[in-house]
Amino acid sequence: MTLNEIAKKMCFKGKGILAADESTGTIAKRFKSINVENLEKNRLHFRQTLFSSSAMKNFIGGVILFDETIKQKTTLGPTIPELISKNGAIPGIKVDKGAKSLAGSSDETITEGLDGLRDRLSEYYDLGARFTKWRAVYKISDRFPSSQSIKSNAHALARYAALVQEAKMVPIIEPEVLMDGSHNIDKCYKVTTNVLNECYNELELHKVDLSGTVLKPNMIIPGSDCKDKSNAQEIAKKTLDCIKKNVPSQVPGIAFLSGGQSEIESSRNLNEINKINDTNFLITFSYGRGLQASALKEFGKDQNNTKNIQNAFNHRAKMNGLSSKGEWSESLEDKSAA
Ligand code: 13P
């Protein structure tokens, strides 16, 4: 498959991406919230349960894994990437080494992981990965993000993307403008515009073939502490407008992160965006919490109740699959849950 074909398969209409690439530290927080010990066998058990679900075939185009997970063997025999491929999705891998304090603007972050990346990519390709992810993080305040943070993170994203394409994989480019803060929706629009512009300047400079990439952006939403709430129609309109103005048309797929929105909110907003999508972009989800929160709760209640854990995951995957076609509605949530 060409890089463009892989990117389109990941974002195929009715499907999206499962972001199961929580680092050991992040999954520790998720497990703590459900009183599960953060042991390798528990991480494997939870993820293997999701990756064996029936939703994988119908609603999941790709799964983003963490370094530990891509190297794990399931208790059923195959390795984790083999299980994912068998169920019809493409295995992918998070390759950044996390957001670290940015020297010169220490309240902001720069994502690290370029050193030795070429060798790690070749290892991941051999393990079955066909796409990768790198996440840059920007926070909004009266001072931030600084142009130092916007420029340095865009530069790193572009160097990462060029190396990934050289290794014959599709880079997911994830510049995440956080929803923490009291800023309004227009501030989010403005910051996201600046961030996307700088990313595409650098990607061009580094000769990245945009037709073999997937963008994973935030939606345009007000900060979580903003007094002025926006409805889904306004969020959809501003998000699509920002994408149309700032993302080159060669990019085949746009897969949003959920970024702390609830499961229902992230389905509703994606659905509204697709209802008015008049572009050629495949617009879908690449959710972590937005796909796994309910399943995680069930795992916390009883780790061995595979049926309940998979039912919860299947339901969210199906709802988001519908949202990727603009066919979701609130009433389907109630019916399906009942
Ligand atoms: P959320 O959907 O929980 O924001 O996770 C997506 C992700 O991969 C963040 O890097």
PDB file of C-alpha atoms and ligand atoms in Angstrom, residues 18-22 30 64 94 96 133-137 174 176 216 256-261 266 286-292, ligand 1:
ATOM      1  CA  LEU A  18      -8.279   4.144  18.598  1.00  0.00           C
ATOM      2  CA  ALA A  19      -5.599   6.023  20.545  1.00  0.00           C
ATOM      3  CA  ALA A  20      -4.479   3.336  23.003  1.00  0.00           C
ATOM      4  CA  ASP A  21      -0.963   4.755  23.294  1.00  0.00           C
ATOM      5  CA  GLU A  22      -1.112   6.020  26.858  1.00  0.00           C
ATOM      6  CA  ARG A  30      -6.483   6.058  34.278  1.00  0.00           C
ATOM      7  CA  ILE A  64      -2.028   3.726  18.103  1.00  0.00           C
ATOM      8  CA  LYS A  94       3.520   6.661  19.310  1.00  0.00           C
ATOM      9  CA  ASP A  96       7.631  10.796  20.639  1.00  0.00           C
ATOM     10  CA  LYS A 133       2.149   9.511  16.089  1.00  0.00           C
ATOM     11  CA  TRP A 134       3.946  12.539  17.529  1.00  0.00           C
ATOM     12  CA  ARG A 135       2.105  14.950  19.826  1.00  0.00           C
ATOM     13  CA  ALA A 136       3.061  18.574  20.358  1.00  0.00           C
ATOM     14  CA  VAL A 137       1.284  20.394  23.184  1.00  0.00           C
ATOM     15  CA  GLU A 174      -0.721  16.004  16.333  1.00  0.00           C
ATOM     16  CA  GLU A 176      -2.756  19.749  20.413  1.00  0.00           C
ATOM     17  CA  LYS A 216      -4.748  14.999  14.457  1.00  0.00           C
ATOM     18  CA  PHE A 256      -9.619  14.722  15.908  1.00  0.00           C
ATOM     19  CA  LEU A 257      -8.438  14.076  19.459  1.00  0.00           C
ATOM     20  CA  SER A 258     -11.069  14.154  22.213  1.00  0.00           C
ATOM     21  CA  GLY A 259      -8.827  16.166  24.551  1.00  0.00           C
ATOM     22  CA  GLY A 260     -10.891  15.876  27.729  1.00  0.00           C
ATOM     23  CA  GLN A 261     -14.375  16.227  26.203  1.00  0.00           C
ATOM     24  CA  SER A 266     -16.842  14.181  21.433  1.00  0.00           C
ATOM     25  CA  SER A 286      -8.590   9.483  16.948  1.00  0.00           C
ATOM     26  CA  TYR A 287      -9.881   9.236  20.486  1.00  0.00           C
ATOM     27  CA  GLY A 288      -8.294   7.964  23.649  1.00  0.00           C
ATOM     28  CA  ARG A 289     -10.635   8.909  26.466  1.00  0.00           C
ATOM     29  CA  GLY A 290     -13.534   9.495  24.049  1.00  0.00           C
ATOM     30  CA  LEU A 291     -13.481   5.802  23.110  1.00  0.00           C
ATOM     31  CA  GLN A 292     -12.268   4.104  26.260  1.00  0.00           C
TER      32      GLN A 292
HETATM   33  P1  13P B   1      -7.668  11.903  23.905  1.00  0.00           P
HETATM   34  O1  13P B   1      -8.681  11.560  22.858  1.00  0.00           O
HETATM   35  O2  13P B   1      -7.964  11.281  25.255  1.00  0.00           O
HETATM   36  O3  13P B   1      -7.364  13.358  23.951  1.00  0.00           O
HETATM   37  O4  13P B   1      -6.332  11.167  23.475  1.00  0.00           O
HETATM   38  C1  13P B   1      -5.919  11.304  22.189  1.00  0.00           C
HETATM   39  C2  13P B   1      -4.450  11.271  22.125  1.00  0.00           C
HETATM   40  O5  13P B   1      -3.890  10.413  21.493  1.00  0.00           O
HETATM   41  C3  13P B   1      -3.691  12.313  22.816  1.00  0.00           C
HETATM   42  O6  13P B   1      -2.382  12.299  22.338  1.00  0.00           O
END
